[in-house]
JSON list of C-alpha atoms in Angstrom, two decimals:
[
{"chain": "Y", "resi": 1, "resn": "MET", "atom": "CA", "xyz": [-14.51, 15.79, -8.04]},
{"chain": "Y", "resi": 2, "resn": "SER", "atom": "CA", "xyz": [-11.06, 14.21, -8.41]},
{"chain": "Y", "resi": 3, "resn": "LEU", "atom": "CA", "xyz": [-9.47, 16.71, -6.03]},
{"chain": "Y", "resi": 4, "resn": "TRP", "atom": "CA", "xyz": [-12.25, 16.23, -3.51]},
{"chain": "Y", "resi": 5, "resn": "GLY", "atom": "CA", "xyz": [-11.88, 12.46, -3.82]},
{"chain": "Y", "resi": 6, "resn": "GLY", "atom": "CA", "xyz": [-8.11, 12.63, -3.40]},
{"chain": "Y", "resi": 7, "resn": "LEU", "atom": "CA", "xyz": [-8.50, 14.72, -0.26]},
{"chain": "Y", "resi": 8, "resn": "THR", "atom": "CA", "xyz": [-11.08, 12.27, 1.06]},
{"chain": "Y", "resi": 9, "resn": "LEU", "atom": "CA", "xyz": [-8.57, 9.45, 0.57]},
{"chain": "Y", "resi": 10, "resn": "GLN", "atom": "CA", "xyz": [-5.99, 11.44, 2.52]},
{"chain": "Y", "resi": 11, "resn": "ARG", "atom": "CA", "xyz": [-8.51, 11.86, 5.33]},
{"chain": "Y", "resi": 12, "resn": "ALA", "atom": "CA", "xyz": [-9.00, 8.08, 5.36]},
{"chain": "Y", "resi": 13, "resn": "VAL", "atom": "CA", "xyz": [-5.26, 7.47, 5.64]},
{"chain": "Y", "resi": 14, "resn": "ALA", "atom": "CA", "xyz": [-4.89, 10.11, 8.36]},
{"chain": "Y", "resi": 15, "resn": "ALA", "atom": "CA", "xyz": [-7.73, 8.54, 10.37]},
{"chain": "Y", "resi": 16, "resn": "SER", "atom": "CA", "xyz": [-6.16, 5.11, 10.05]},
{"chain": "Y", "resi": 17, "resn": "ARG", "atom": "CA", "xyz": [-2.84, 6.40, 11.34]},
{"chain": "Y", "resi": 18, "resn": "VAL", "atom": "CA", "xyz": [-4.49, 7.51, 14.57]},
{"chain": "Y", "resi": 19, "resn": "ASN", "atom": "CA", "xyz": [-6.30, 4.16, 14.79]},
{"chain": "Y", "resi": 20, "resn": "GLN", "atom": "CA", "xyz": [-9.76, 5.49, 13.93]},
{"chain": "Y", "resi": 21, "resn": "ALA", "atom": "CA", "xyz": [-10.73, 2.58, 11.72]},
{"chain": "Y", "resi": 22, "resn": "ASP", "atom": "CA", "xyz": [-14.45, 3.36, 11.53]},
{"chain": "Y", "resi": 23, "resn": "VAL", "atom": "CA", "xyz": [-13.77, 6.96, 10.48]},
{"chain": "Y", "resi": 24, "resn": "ALA", "atom": "CA", "xyz": [-11.20, 5.80, 7.93]},
{"chain": "Y", "resi": 25, "resn": "TYR", "atom": "CA", "xyz": [-13.61, 3.32, 6.37]},
{"chain": "Y", "resi": 26, "resn": "GLU", "atom": "CA", "xyz": [-16.35, 5.98, 6.25]},
{"chain": "Y", "resi": 27, "resn": "HIS", "atom": "CA", "xyz": [-14.02, 8.24, 4.26]},
{"chain": "Y", "resi": 28, "resn": "LEU", "atom": "CA", "xyz": [-13.18, 5.33, 1.96]},
{"chain": "Y", "resi": 29, "resn": "SER", "atom": "CA", "xyz": [-16.87, 4.69, 1.39]},
{"chain": "Y", "resi": 30, "resn": "ARG", "atom": "CA", "xyz": [-17.41, 8.33, 0.38]},
{"chain": "Y", "resi": 31, "resn": "ALA", "atom": "CA", "xyz": [-14.34, 8.22, -1.86]},
{"chain": "Y", "resi": 32, "resn": "ARG", "atom": "CA", "xyz": [-15.61, 5.02, -3.50]},
{"chain": "Y", "resi": 33, "resn": "GLU", "atom": "CA", "xyz": [-18.89, 6.79, -4.37]},
{"chain": "Y", "resi": 34, "resn": "MET", "atom": "CA", "xyz": [-16.98, 9.72, -5.86]},
{"chain": "Y", "resi": 35, "resn": "ALA", "atom": "CA", "xyz": [-14.69, 7.39, -7.80]},
{"chain": "Y", "resi": 36, "resn": "ALA", "atom": "CA", "xyz": [-17.70, 5.64, -9.33]},
{"chain": "Y", "resi": 37, "resn": "ARG", "atom": "CA", "xyz": [-18.93, 9.02, -10.57]},
{"chain": "Y", "resi": 38, "resn": "VAL", "atom": "CA", "xyz": [-15.51, 9.98, -11.94]},
{"chain": "Y", "resi": 39, "resn": "GLY", "atom": "CA", "xyz": [-14.95, 6.58, -13.57]},
{"chain": "Y", "resi": 40, "resn": "GLU", "atom": "CA", "xyz": [-11.86, 4.68, -14.66]},
{"chain": "Y", "resi": 41, "resn": "GLY", "atom": "CA", "xyz": [-8.87, 6.00, -16.52]},
{"chain": "Y", "resi": 42, "resn": "ARG", "atom": "CA", "xyz": [-8.94, 9.61, -15.37]},
{"chain": "Y", "resi": 43, "resn": "ASN", "atom": "CA", "xyz": [-5.98, 11.55, -14.05]},
{"chain": "Y", "resi": 44, "resn": "ASP", "atom": "CA", "xyz": [-7.40, 14.98, -13.37]},
{"chain": "Y", "resi": 45, "resn": "TYR", "atom": "CA", "xyz": [-4.76, 17.23, -11.82]},
{"chain": "Y", "resi": 46, "resn": "ASN", "atom": "CA", "xyz": [-2.41, 14.22, -11.49]},
{"chain": "Y", "resi": 47, "resn": "THR", "atom": "CA", "xyz": [-4.55, 12.74, -8.73]},
{"chain": "Y", "resi": 48, "resn": "GLU", "atom": "CA", "xyz": [-5.00, 9.36, -10.45]},
{"chain": "Y", "resi": 49, "resn": "PHE", "atom": "CA", "xyz": [-8.31, 9.38, -8.60]},
{"chain": "Y", "resi": 50, "resn": "GLY", "atom": "CA", "xyz": [-10.68, 6.59, -9.53]},
{"chain": "Y", "resi": 51, "resn": "PRO", "atom": "CA", "xyz": [-11.84, 3.16, -8.37]},
{"chain": "Y", "resi": 52, "resn": "ALA", "atom": "CA", "xyz": [-8.37, 1.57, -8.56]},
{"chain": "Y", "resi": 53, "resn": "ASN", "atom": "CA", "xyz": [-6.77, 4.33, -6.50]},
{"chain": "Y", "resi": 54, "resn": "VAL", "atom": "CA", "xyz": [-9.52, 4.04, -3.89]},
{"chain": "Y", "resi": 55, "resn": "ALA", "atom": "CA", "xyz": [-8.77, 0.31, -3.65]},
{"chain": "Y", "resi": 56, "resn": "LEU", "atom": "CA", "xyz": [-5.06, 1.05, -3.17]},
{"chain": "Y", "resi": 57, "resn": "HIS", "atom": "CA", "xyz": [-5.92, 3.38, -0.32]},
{"chain": "Y", "resi": 58, "resn": "GLU", "atom": "CA", "xyz": [-8.26, 0.79, 1.16]},
{"chain": "Y", "resi": 59, "resn": "VAL", "atom": "CA", "xyz": [-5.34, -1.64, 1.29]},
{"chain": "Y", "resi": 60, "resn": "ALA", "atom": "CA", "xyz": [-3.17, 1.02, 2.98]},
{"chain": "Y", "resi": 61, "resn": "VAL", "atom": "CA", "xyz": [-5.88, 1.81, 5.54]},
{"chain": "Y", "resi": 62, "resn": "ALA", "atom": "CA", "xyz": [-6.48, -1.87, 6.30]},
{"chain": "Y", "resi": 63, "resn": "VAL", "atom": "CA", "xyz": [-2.76, -2.46, 6.86]},
{"chain": "Y", "resi": 64, "resn": "GLU", "atom": "CA", "xyz": [-2.49, 0.60, 9.06]},
{"chain": "Y", "resi": 65, "resn": "VAL", "atom": "CA", "xyz": [-5.33, -0.57, 11.33]},
{"chain": "Y", "resi": 66, "resn": "GLY", "atom": "CA", "xyz": [-3.96, -4.13, 11.43]},
{"chain": "Y", "resi": 67, "resn": "ASP", "atom": "CA", "xyz": [-6.55, -5.83, 9.23]},
{"chain": "Y", "resi": 68, "resn": "ALA", "atom": "CA", "xyz": [-4.15, -7.85, 7.10]},
{"chain": "Y", "resi": 69, "resn": "GLY", "atom": "CA", "xyz": [-6.80, -10.23, 5.81]},
{"chain": "Y", "resi": 70, "resn": "HIS", "atom": "CA", "xyz": [-8.92, -7.40, 4.43]},
{"chain": "Y", "resi": 71, "resn": "ALA", "atom": "CA", "xyz": [-5.85, -5.75, 2.89]},
{"chain": "Y", "resi": 72, "resn": "LEU", "atom": "CA", "xyz": [-4.85, -8.96, 1.13]},
{"chain": "Y", "resi": 73, "resn": "ARG", "atom": "CA", "xyz": [-8.38, -9.63, -0.18]},
{"chain": "Y", "resi": 74, "resn": "VAL", "atom": "CA", "xyz": [-8.76, -6.10, -1.57]},
{"chain": "Y", "resi": 75, "resn": "GLY", "atom": "CA", "xyz": [-5.22, -6.13, -2.96]},
{"chain": "Y", "resi": 76, "resn": "ALA", "atom": "CA", "xyz": [-5.81, -9.39, -4.79]},
{"chain": "Y", "resi": 77, "resn": "ALA", "atom": "CA", "xyz": [-8.90, -7.98, -6.49]},
{"chain": "Y", "resi": 78, "resn": "VAL", "atom": "CA", "xyz": [-7.55, -4.59, -7.59]},
{"chain": "Y", "resi": 79, "resn": "ASP", "atom": "CA", "xyz": [-6.33, -3.94, -11.14]},
{"chain": "Y", "resi": 80, "resn": "ALA", "atom": "CA", "xyz": [-3.65, -1.29, -10.67]},
{"chain": "Y", "resi": 81, "resn": "SER", "atom": "CA", "xyz": [-2.24, -1.64, -14.19]},
{"chain": "Y", "resi": 82, "resn": "THR", "atom": "CA", "xyz": [-3.51, 1.79, -15.24]},
{"chain": "Y", "resi": 83, "resn": "LEU", "atom": "CA", "xyz": [-1.87, 3.57, -12.30]},
{"chain": "Y", "resi": 84, "resn": "SER", "atom": "CA", "xyz": [1.59, 5.09, -12.10]},
{"chain": "Y", "resi": 85, "resn": "ALA", "atom": "CA", "xyz": [4.63, 3.03, -11.22]},
{"chain": "Y", "resi": 86, "resn": "GLU", "atom": "CA", "xyz": [4.86, 4.76, -7.83]},
{"chain": "Y", "resi": 87, "resn": "ARG", "atom": "CA", "xyz": [1.28, 3.81, -6.94]},
{"chain": "Y", "resi": 88, "resn": "ARG", "atom": "CA", "xyz": [1.75, 0.20, -8.09]},
{"chain": "Y", "resi": 89, "resn": "ALA", "atom": "CA", "xyz": [4.94, -0.07, -6.04]},
{"chain": "Y", "resi": 90, "resn": "ARG", "atom": "CA", "xyz": [3.20, 1.41, -3.00]},
{"chain": "Y", "resi": 91, "resn": "LEU", "atom": "CA", "xyz": [0.48, -1.22, -3.33]},
{"chain": "Y", "resi": 92, "resn": "ALA", "atom": "CA", "xyz": [3.14, -3.94, -3.32]},
{"chain": "Y", "resi": 93, "resn": "ILE", "atom": "CA", "xyz": [4.74, -2.42, -0.20]},
{"chain": "Y", "resi": 94, "resn": "ASP", "atom": "CA", "xyz": [1.39, -2.35, 1.58]},
{"chain": "Y", "resi": 95, "resn": "LEU", "atom": "CA", "xyz": [0.71, -5.95, 0.57]},
{"chain": "Y", "resi": 96, "resn": "ALA", "atom": "CA", "xyz": [4.16, -6.88, 1.91]},
{"chain": "Y", "resi": 97, "resn": "ARG", "atom": "CA", "xyz": [3.24, -5.21, 5.19]},
{"chain": "Y", "resi": 98, "resn": "ALA", "atom": "CA", "xyz": [0.00, -7.21, 5.31]},
{"chain": "Y", "resi": 99, "resn": "HIS", "atom": "CA", "xyz": [1.90, -10.47, 4.72]},
{"chain": "Y", "resi": 100, "resn": "ALA", "atom": "CA", "xyz": [4.37, -9.47, 7.45]},
{"chain": "Y", "resi": 101, "resn": "GLN", "atom": "CA", "xyz": [1.46, -8.91, 9.85]},
{"chain": "Y", "resi": 102, "resn": "ARG", "atom": "CA", "xyz": [0.55, -12.53, 9.17]},
{"chain": "Y", "resi": 103, "resn": "ARG", "atom": "CA", "xyz": [4.20, -13.59, 9.52]},
{"chain": "Y", "resi": 104, "resn": "GLN", "atom": "CA", "xyz": [4.24, -14.77, 5.89]},
{"chain": "Y", "resi": 105, "resn": "VAL", "atom": "CA", "xyz": [7.85, -13.86, 5.26]},
{"chain": "Y", "resi": 106, "resn": "ASP", "atom": "CA", "xyz": [8.34, -15.35, 1.81]},
{"chain": "Y", "resi": 107, "resn": "GLU", "atom": "CA", "xyz": [5.18, -13.68, 0.49]},
{"chain": "Y", "resi": 108, "resn": "ALA", "atom": "CA", "xyz": [6.24, -10.35, 2.00]},
{"chain": "Y", "resi": 109, "resn": "VAL", "atom": "CA", "xyz": [9.68, -10.59, 0.40]},
{"chain": "Y", "resi": 110, "resn": "ALA", "atom": "CA", "xyz": [8.09, -11.43, -2.96]},
{"chain": "Y", "resi": 111, "resn": "GLN", "atom": "CA", "xyz": [5.93, -8.30, -2.75]},
{"chain": "Y", "resi": 112, "resn": "ILE", "atom": "CA", "xyz": [8.91, -6.09, -1.89]},
{"chain": "Y", "resi": 113, "resn": "LEU", "atom": "CA", "xyz": [10.87, -7.58, -4.79]},
{"chain": "Y", "resi": 114, "resn": "GLU", "atom": "CA", "xyz": [7.92, -6.84, -7.07]},
{"chain": "Y", "resi": 115, "resn": "ALA", "atom": "CA", "xyz": [7.90, -3.23, -5.85]},
{"chain": "Y", "resi": 116, "resn": "GLU", "atom": "CA", "xyz": [11.64, -3.02, -6.36]},
{"chain": "Y", "resi": 117, "resn": "ALA", "atom": "CA", "xyz": [11.27, -4.24, -9.95]},
{"chain": "Y", "resi": 118, "resn": "ILE", "atom": "CA", "xyz": [8.76, -1.45, -10.59]},
{"chain": "Y", "resi": 119, "resn": "THR", "atom": "CA", "xyz": [10.60, 1.45, -8.90]},
{"chain": "Y", "resi": 120, "resn": "PRO", "atom": "CA", "xyz": [14.00, 0.42, -7.51]},
{"chain": "Y", "resi": 121, "resn": "GLU", "atom": "CA", "xyz": [14.95, 3.95, -6.44]},
{"chain": "Y", "resi": 122, "resn": "GLN", "atom": "CA", "xyz": [11.75, 4.33, -4.41]},
{"chain": "Y", "resi": 123, "resn": "ILE", "atom": "CA", "xyz": [12.24, 1.02, -2.62]},
{"chain": "Y", "resi": 124, "resn": "ARG", "atom": "CA", "xyz": [15.92, 1.30, -1.78]},
{"chain": "Y", "resi": 125, "resn": "ASN", "atom": "CA", "xyz": [15.45, 4.62, 0.02]},
{"chain": "Y", "resi": 126, "resn": "HIS", "atom": "CA", "xyz": [12.09, 3.97, 1.66]},
{"chain": "Y", "resi": 127, "resn": "ARG", "atom": "CA", "xyz": [11.97, 4.13, 5.46]},
{"chain": "Y", "resi": 128, "resn": "ILE", "atom": "CA", "xyz": [9.05, 1.69, 5.70]},
{"chain": "Y", "resi": 129, "resn": "VAL", "atom": "CA", "xyz": [10.76, -0.85, 3.43]},
{"chain": "Y", "resi": 130, "resn": "ARG", "atom": "CA", "xyz": [13.94, -0.65, 5.51]},
{"chain": "Y", "resi": 131, "resn": "GLN", "atom": "CA", "xyz": [11.95, -1.27, 8.70]},
{"chain": "Y", "resi": 132, "resn": "LEU", "atom": "CA", "xyz": [9.92, -4.01, 7.06]},
{"chain": "Y", "resi": 133, "resn": "ALA", "atom": "CA", "xyz": [13.06, -5.82, 5.86]},
{"chain": "Y", "resi": 134, "resn": "SER", "atom": "CA", "xyz": [14.50, -5.58, 9.36]},
{"chain": "Y", "resi": 135, "resn": "ASP", "atom": "CA", "xyz": [11.29, -7.00, 10.84]},
{"chain": "Y", "resi": 136, "resn": "LEU", "atom": "CA", "xyz": [11.28, -9.84, 8.31]},
{"chain": "Y", "resi": 137, "resn": "LEU", "atom": "CA", "xyz": [14.88, -10.70, 9.22]},
{"chain": "Y", "resi": 138, "resn": "SER", "atom": "CA", "xyz": [13.79, -11.14, 12.82]},
{"chain": "Y", "resi": 139, "resn": "MET", "atom": "CA", "xyz": [10.93, -13.43, 11.77]},
{"chain": "Y", "resi": 140, "resn": "GLN", "atom": "CA", "xyz": [12.95, -15.83, 9.64]},
{"chain": "Y", "resi": 141, "resn": "ASP", "atom": "CA", "xyz": [15.87, -17.76, 11.11]},
{"chain": "Y", "resi": 142, "resn": "PRO", "atom": "CA", "xyz": [17.90, -18.41, 9.11]},
{"chain": "Y", "resi": 143, "resn": "ALA", "atom": "CA", "xyz": [16.96, -15.68, 6.66]},
{"chain": "Y", "resi": 144, "resn": "SER", "atom": "CA", "xyz": [16.60, -16.71, 3.04]},
{"chain": "Y", "resi": 145, "resn": "THR", "atom": "CA", "xyz": [19.19, -15.56, 0.55]},
{"chain": "Y", "resi": 146, "resn": "GLU", "atom": "CA", "xyz": [16.58, -13.30, -1.12]},
{"chain": "Y", "resi": 147, "resn": "LEU", "atom": "CA", "xyz": [15.73, -11.64, 2.18]},
{"chain": "Y", "resi": 148, "resn": "ARG", "atom": "CA", "xyz": [19.38, -11.15, 3.18]},
{"chain": "Y", "resi": 149, "resn": "GLU", "atom": "CA", "xyz": [20.21, -9.62, -0.21]},
{"chain": "Y", "resi": 150, "resn": "LEU", "atom": "CA", "xyz": [17.13, -7.37, -0.05]},
{"chain": "Y", "resi": 151, "resn": "ALA", "atom": "CA", "xyz": [18.01, -6.26, 3.46]},
{"chain": "Y", "resi": 152, "resn": "ASP", "atom": "CA", "xyz": [21.54, -5.38, 2.31]},
{"chain": "Y", "resi": 153, "resn": "ARG", "atom": "CA", "xyz": [20.21, -3.33, -0.62]},
{"chain": "Y", "resi": 154, "resn": "VAL", "atom": "CA", "xyz": [17.83, -1.30, 1.57]},
{"chain": "Y", "resi": 155, "resn": "GLY", "atom": "CA", "xyz": [20.23, -0.92, 4.47]},
{"chain": "Y", "resi": 156, "resn": "ALA", "atom": "CA", "xyz": [18.27, -2.97, 7.00]}
]
């Protein structure tokens, strides 16, 4: 069930990347049903599949299709404390992207800094973070010290 659920989440992300929001949300709905059956706290085959992971993917899908408000609401409600550092950092990156879509630069920077505190090596070499930092620099004039220092660290 965990493998099937993990693959269903990947289908949701893939659909969102080709702007098929309805299809993506259908996959998320199926994954949510599977996650409820699997329950919390499982990590079968290192999938980390469960309700929290489904919520993380829902945030990612919402950001990808440009629904920042939905991403932020879901992200605020999810308890990702039981998930791996990589997954928690990815949630923070996606929340930063949602804040950037709303031109909330300080909130976006705070989320990236949170991700960096969790997994600095993942953040400093991440293509999306580099692009996001560059985008944030263009939104804030003059850029805050935190943003300039972050941009330097990620090579933006």
